[in-house]
JSON list of C-alpha atoms in Angstrom, two decimals:
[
{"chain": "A", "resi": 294, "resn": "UNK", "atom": "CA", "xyz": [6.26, 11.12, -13.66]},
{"chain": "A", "resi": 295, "resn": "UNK", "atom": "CA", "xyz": [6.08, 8.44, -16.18]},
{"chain": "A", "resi": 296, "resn": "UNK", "atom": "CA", "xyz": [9.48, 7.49, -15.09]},
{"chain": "A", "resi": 297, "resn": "UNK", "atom": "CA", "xyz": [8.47, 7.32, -11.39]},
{"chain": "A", "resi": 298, "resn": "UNK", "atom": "CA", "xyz": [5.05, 4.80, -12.68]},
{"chain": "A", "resi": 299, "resn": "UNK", "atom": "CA", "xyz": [6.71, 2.43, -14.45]},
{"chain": "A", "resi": 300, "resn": "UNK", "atom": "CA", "xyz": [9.46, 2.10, -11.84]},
{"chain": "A", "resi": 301, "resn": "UNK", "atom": "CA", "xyz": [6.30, 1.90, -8.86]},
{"chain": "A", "resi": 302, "resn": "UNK", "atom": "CA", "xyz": [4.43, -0.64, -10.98]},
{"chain": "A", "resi": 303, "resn": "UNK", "atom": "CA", "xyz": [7.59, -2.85, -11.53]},
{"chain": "A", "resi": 304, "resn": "UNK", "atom": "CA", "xyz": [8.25, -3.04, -8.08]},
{"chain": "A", "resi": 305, "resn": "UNK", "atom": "CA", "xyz": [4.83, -4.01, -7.30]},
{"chain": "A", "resi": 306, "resn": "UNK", "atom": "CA", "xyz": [4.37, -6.29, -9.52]},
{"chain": "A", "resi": 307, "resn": "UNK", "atom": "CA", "xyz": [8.39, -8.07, -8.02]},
{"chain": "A", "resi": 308, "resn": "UNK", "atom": "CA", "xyz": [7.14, -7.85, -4.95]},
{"chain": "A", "resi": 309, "resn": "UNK", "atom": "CA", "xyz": [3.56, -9.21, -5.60]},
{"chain": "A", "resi": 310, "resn": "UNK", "atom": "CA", "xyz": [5.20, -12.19, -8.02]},
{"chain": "A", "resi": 311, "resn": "UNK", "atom": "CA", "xyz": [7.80, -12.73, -5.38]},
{"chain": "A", "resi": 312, "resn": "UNK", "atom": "CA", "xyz": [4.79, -13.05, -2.54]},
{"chain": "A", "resi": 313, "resn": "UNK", "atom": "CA", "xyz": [6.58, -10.49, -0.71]},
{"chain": "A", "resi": 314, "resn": "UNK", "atom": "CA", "xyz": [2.96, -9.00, 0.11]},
{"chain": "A", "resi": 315, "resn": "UNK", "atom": "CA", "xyz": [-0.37, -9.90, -0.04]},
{"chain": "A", "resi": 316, "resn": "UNK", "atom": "CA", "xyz": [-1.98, -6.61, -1.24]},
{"chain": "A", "resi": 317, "resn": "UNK", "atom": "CA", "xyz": [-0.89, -3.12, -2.89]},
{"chain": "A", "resi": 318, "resn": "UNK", "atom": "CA", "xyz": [-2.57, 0.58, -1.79]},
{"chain": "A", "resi": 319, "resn": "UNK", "atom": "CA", "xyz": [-1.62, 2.54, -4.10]},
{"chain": "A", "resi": 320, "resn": "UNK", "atom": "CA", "xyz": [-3.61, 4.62, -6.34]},
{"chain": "A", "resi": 321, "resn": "UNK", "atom": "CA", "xyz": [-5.78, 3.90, -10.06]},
{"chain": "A", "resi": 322, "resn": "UNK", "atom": "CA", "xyz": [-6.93, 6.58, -12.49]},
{"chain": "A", "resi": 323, "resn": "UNK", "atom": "CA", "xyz": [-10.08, 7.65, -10.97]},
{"chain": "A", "resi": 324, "resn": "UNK", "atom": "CA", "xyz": [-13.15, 7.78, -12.94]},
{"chain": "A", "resi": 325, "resn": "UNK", "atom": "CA", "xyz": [-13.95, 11.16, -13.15]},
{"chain": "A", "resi": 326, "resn": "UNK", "atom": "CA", "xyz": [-11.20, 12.93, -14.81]},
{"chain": "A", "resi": 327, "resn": "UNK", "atom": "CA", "xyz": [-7.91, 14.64, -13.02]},
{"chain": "A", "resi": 328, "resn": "UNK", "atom": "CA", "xyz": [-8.43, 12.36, -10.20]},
{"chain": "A", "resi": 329, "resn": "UNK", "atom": "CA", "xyz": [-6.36, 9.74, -8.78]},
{"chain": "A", "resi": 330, "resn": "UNK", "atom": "CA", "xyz": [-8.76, 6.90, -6.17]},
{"chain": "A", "resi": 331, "resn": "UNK", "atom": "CA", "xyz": [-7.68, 3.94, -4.00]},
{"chain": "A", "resi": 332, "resn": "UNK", "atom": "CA", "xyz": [-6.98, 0.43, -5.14]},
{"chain": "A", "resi": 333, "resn": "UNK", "atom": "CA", "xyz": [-5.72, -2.53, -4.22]},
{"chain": "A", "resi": 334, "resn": "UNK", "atom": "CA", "xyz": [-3.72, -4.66, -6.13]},
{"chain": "A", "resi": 335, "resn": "UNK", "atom": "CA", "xyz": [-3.77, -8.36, -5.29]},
{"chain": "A", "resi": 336, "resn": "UNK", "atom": "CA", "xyz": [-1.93, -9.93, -8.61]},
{"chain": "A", "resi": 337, "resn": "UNK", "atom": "CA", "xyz": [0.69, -9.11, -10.61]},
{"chain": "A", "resi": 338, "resn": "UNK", "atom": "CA", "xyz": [-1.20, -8.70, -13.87]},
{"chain": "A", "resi": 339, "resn": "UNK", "atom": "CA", "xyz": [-3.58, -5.96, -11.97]},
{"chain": "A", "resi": 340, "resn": "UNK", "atom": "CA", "xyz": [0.27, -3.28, -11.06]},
{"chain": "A", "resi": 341, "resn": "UNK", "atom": "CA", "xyz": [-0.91, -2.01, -14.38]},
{"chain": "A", "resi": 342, "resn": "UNK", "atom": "CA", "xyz": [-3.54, -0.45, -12.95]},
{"chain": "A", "resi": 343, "resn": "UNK", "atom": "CA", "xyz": [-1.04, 2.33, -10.27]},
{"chain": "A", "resi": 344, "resn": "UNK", "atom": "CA", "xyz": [-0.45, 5.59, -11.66]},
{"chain": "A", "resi": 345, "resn": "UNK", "atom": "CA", "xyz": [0.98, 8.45, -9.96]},
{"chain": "A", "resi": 346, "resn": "UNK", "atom": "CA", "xyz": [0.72, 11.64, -10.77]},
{"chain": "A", "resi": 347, "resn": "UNK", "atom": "CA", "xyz": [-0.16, 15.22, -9.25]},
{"chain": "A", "resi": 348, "resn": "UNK", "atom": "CA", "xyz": [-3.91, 13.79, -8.10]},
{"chain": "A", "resi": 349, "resn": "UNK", "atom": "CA", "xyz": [-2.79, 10.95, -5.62]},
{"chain": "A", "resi": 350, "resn": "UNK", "atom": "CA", "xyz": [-2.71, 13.11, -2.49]},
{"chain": "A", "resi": 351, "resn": "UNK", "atom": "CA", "xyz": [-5.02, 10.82, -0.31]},
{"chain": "A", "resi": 352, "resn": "UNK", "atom": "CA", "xyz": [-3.35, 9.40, 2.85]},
{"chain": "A", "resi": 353, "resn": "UNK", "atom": "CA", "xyz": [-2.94, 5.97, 2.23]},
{"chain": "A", "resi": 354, "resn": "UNK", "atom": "CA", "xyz": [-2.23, 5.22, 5.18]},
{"chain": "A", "resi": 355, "resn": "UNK", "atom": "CA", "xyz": [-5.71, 4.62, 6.63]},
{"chain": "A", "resi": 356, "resn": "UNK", "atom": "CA", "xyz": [-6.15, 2.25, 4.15]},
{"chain": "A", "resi": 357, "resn": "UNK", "atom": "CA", "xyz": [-2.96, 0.30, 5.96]},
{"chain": "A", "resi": 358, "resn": "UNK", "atom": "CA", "xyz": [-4.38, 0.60, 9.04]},
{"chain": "A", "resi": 359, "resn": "UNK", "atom": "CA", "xyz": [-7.85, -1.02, 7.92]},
{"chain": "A", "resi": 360, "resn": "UNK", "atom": "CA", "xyz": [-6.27, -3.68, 6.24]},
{"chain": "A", "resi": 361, "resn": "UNK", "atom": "CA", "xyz": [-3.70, -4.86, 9.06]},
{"chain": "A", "resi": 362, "resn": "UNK", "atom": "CA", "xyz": [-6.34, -4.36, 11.91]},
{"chain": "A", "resi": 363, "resn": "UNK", "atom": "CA", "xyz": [-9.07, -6.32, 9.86]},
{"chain": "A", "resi": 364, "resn": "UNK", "atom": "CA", "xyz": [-6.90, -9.15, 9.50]},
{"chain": "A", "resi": 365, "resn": "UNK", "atom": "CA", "xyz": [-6.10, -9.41, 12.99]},
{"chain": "A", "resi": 366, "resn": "UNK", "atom": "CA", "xyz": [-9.25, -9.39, 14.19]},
{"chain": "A", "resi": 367, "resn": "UNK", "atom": "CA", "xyz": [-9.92, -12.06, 11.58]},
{"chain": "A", "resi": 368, "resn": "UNK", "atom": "CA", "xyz": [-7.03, -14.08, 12.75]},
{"chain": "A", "resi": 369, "resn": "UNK", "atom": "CA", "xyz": [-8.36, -14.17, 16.32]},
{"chain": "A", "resi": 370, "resn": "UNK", "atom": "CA", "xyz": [-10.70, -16.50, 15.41]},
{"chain": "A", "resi": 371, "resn": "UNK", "atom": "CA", "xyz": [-8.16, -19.00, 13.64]},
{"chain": "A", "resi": 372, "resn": "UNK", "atom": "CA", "xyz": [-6.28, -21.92, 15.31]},
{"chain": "A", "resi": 373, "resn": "UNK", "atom": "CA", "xyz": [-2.89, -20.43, 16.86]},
{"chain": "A", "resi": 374, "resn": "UNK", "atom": "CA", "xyz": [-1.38, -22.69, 14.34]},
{"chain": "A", "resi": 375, "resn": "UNK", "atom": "CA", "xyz": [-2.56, -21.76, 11.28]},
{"chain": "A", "resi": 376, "resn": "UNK", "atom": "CA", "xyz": [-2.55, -17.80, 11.98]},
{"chain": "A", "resi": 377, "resn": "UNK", "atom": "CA", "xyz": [-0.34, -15.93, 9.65]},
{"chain": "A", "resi": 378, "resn": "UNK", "atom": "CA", "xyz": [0.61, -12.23, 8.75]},
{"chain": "A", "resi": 379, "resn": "UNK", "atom": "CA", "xyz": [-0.08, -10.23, 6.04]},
{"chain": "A", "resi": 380, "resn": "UNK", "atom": "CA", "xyz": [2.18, -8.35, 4.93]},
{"chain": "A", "resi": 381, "resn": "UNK", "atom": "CA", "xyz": [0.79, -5.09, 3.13]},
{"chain": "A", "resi": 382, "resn": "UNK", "atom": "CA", "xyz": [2.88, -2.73, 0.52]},
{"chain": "A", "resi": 383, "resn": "UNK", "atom": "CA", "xyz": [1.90, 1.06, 0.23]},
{"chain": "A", "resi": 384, "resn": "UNK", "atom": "CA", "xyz": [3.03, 3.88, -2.43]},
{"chain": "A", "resi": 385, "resn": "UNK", "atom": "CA", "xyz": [3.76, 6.75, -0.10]},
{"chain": "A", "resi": 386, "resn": "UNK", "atom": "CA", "xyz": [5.36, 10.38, -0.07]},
{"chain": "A", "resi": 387, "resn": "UNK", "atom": "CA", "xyz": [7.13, 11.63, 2.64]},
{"chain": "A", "resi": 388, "resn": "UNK", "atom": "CA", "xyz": [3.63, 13.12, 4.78]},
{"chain": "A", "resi": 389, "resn": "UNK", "atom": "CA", "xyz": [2.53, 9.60, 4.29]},
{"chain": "A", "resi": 390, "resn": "UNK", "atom": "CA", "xyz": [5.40, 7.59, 5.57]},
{"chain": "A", "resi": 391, "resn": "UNK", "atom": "CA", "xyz": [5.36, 9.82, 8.81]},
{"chain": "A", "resi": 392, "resn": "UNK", "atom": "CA", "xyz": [1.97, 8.83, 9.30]},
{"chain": "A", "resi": 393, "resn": "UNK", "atom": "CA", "xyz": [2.72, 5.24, 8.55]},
{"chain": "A", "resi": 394, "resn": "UNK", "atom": "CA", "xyz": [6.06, 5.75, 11.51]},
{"chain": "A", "resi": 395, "resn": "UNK", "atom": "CA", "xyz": [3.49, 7.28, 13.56]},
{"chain": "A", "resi": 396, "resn": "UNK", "atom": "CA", "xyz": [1.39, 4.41, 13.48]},
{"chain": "A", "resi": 397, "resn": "UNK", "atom": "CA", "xyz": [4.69, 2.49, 13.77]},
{"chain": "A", "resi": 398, "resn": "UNK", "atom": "CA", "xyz": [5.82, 3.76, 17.14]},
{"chain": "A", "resi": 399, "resn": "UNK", "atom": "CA", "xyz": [1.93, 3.41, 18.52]},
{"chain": "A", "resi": 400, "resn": "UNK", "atom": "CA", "xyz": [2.39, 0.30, 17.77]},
{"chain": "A", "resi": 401, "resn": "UNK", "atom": "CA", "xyz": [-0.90, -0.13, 15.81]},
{"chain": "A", "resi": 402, "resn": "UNK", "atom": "CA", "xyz": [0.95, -3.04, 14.09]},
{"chain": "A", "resi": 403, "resn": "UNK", "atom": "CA", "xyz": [4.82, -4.20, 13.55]},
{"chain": "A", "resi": 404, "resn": "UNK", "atom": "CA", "xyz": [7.13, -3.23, 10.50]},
{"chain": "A", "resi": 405, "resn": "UNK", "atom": "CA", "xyz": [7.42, -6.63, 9.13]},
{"chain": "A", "resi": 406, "resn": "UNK", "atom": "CA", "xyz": [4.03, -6.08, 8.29]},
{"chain": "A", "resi": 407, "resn": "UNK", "atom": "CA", "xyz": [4.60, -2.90, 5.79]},
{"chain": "A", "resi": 408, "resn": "UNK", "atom": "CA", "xyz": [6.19, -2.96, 3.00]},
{"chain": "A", "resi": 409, "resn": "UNK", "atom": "CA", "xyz": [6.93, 0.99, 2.10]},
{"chain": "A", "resi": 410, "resn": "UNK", "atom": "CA", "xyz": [7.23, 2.05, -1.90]},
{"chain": "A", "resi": 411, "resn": "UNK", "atom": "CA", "xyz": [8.20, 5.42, -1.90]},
{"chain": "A", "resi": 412, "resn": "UNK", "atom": "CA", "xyz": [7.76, 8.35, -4.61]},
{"chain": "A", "resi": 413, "resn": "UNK", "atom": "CA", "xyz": [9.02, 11.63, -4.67]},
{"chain": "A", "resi": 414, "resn": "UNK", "atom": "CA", "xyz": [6.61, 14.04, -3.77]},
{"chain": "A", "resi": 415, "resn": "UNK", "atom": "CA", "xyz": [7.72, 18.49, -4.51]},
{"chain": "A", "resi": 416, "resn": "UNK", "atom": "CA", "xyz": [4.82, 19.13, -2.31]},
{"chain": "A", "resi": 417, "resn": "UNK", "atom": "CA", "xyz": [1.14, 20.39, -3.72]}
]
């Protein structure tokens, strides 16, 4: 498991530094113990932050979908000109990422705007 966090928080901290995306889901130690919650990371220096362990079995997801249809409806209201996509990265196990293809093929938004970390997941 450790293995598997310092590999996800490495990655999102490239692809953060890089400005590959504009956010992180993934998940943070949660503040009551053996629980995993939410977070978004928006800066490098905050990747320290994504664990993942046997507690991170929300559906992250939702959380994609929020984000991307938020900023849509945000960008409505900007200049065609200066609209632009965010692009959003997501730690996900395999029941995740079908959701996220799900979403995909409804076309709720495109796949240049998801960047997908995966982790192995033996099932709960």
């Amino acid at each position: 498991m450790e293995n598997v966090e310092k590999k996800l928080r490495e990655e999102a901290k490239r692809l953060l530094s890089e400005k590959k995306v504009d956010v992180v889901v993934g998940y943070e130690a949660g503040t009551l113990p053996l629980t995993a919650t939410p977070c978004f990371i928006t800066t490098p220096e905050e990747t320290e932050r994504l664990v993942w362990n046997p507690f991170c079995v929300l559906n992250l997801g939702k959380f994609v979908h929020d984000l991307l249809n938020q900023h849509h409806e945000a960008q409505k209201r900007v200049k065609p000109e200066a609209r632009r996509k965010k692009v959003v990265g997501v730690v996900t196990r395999g029941c995740t990422s079908r959701s996220l293809v799900i979403q995909l093929q409804e076309k709720q938004y495109e796949r240049e705007e998801v960047v997908i970390l995966g982790v192995p997941c033996g099932g709960y």
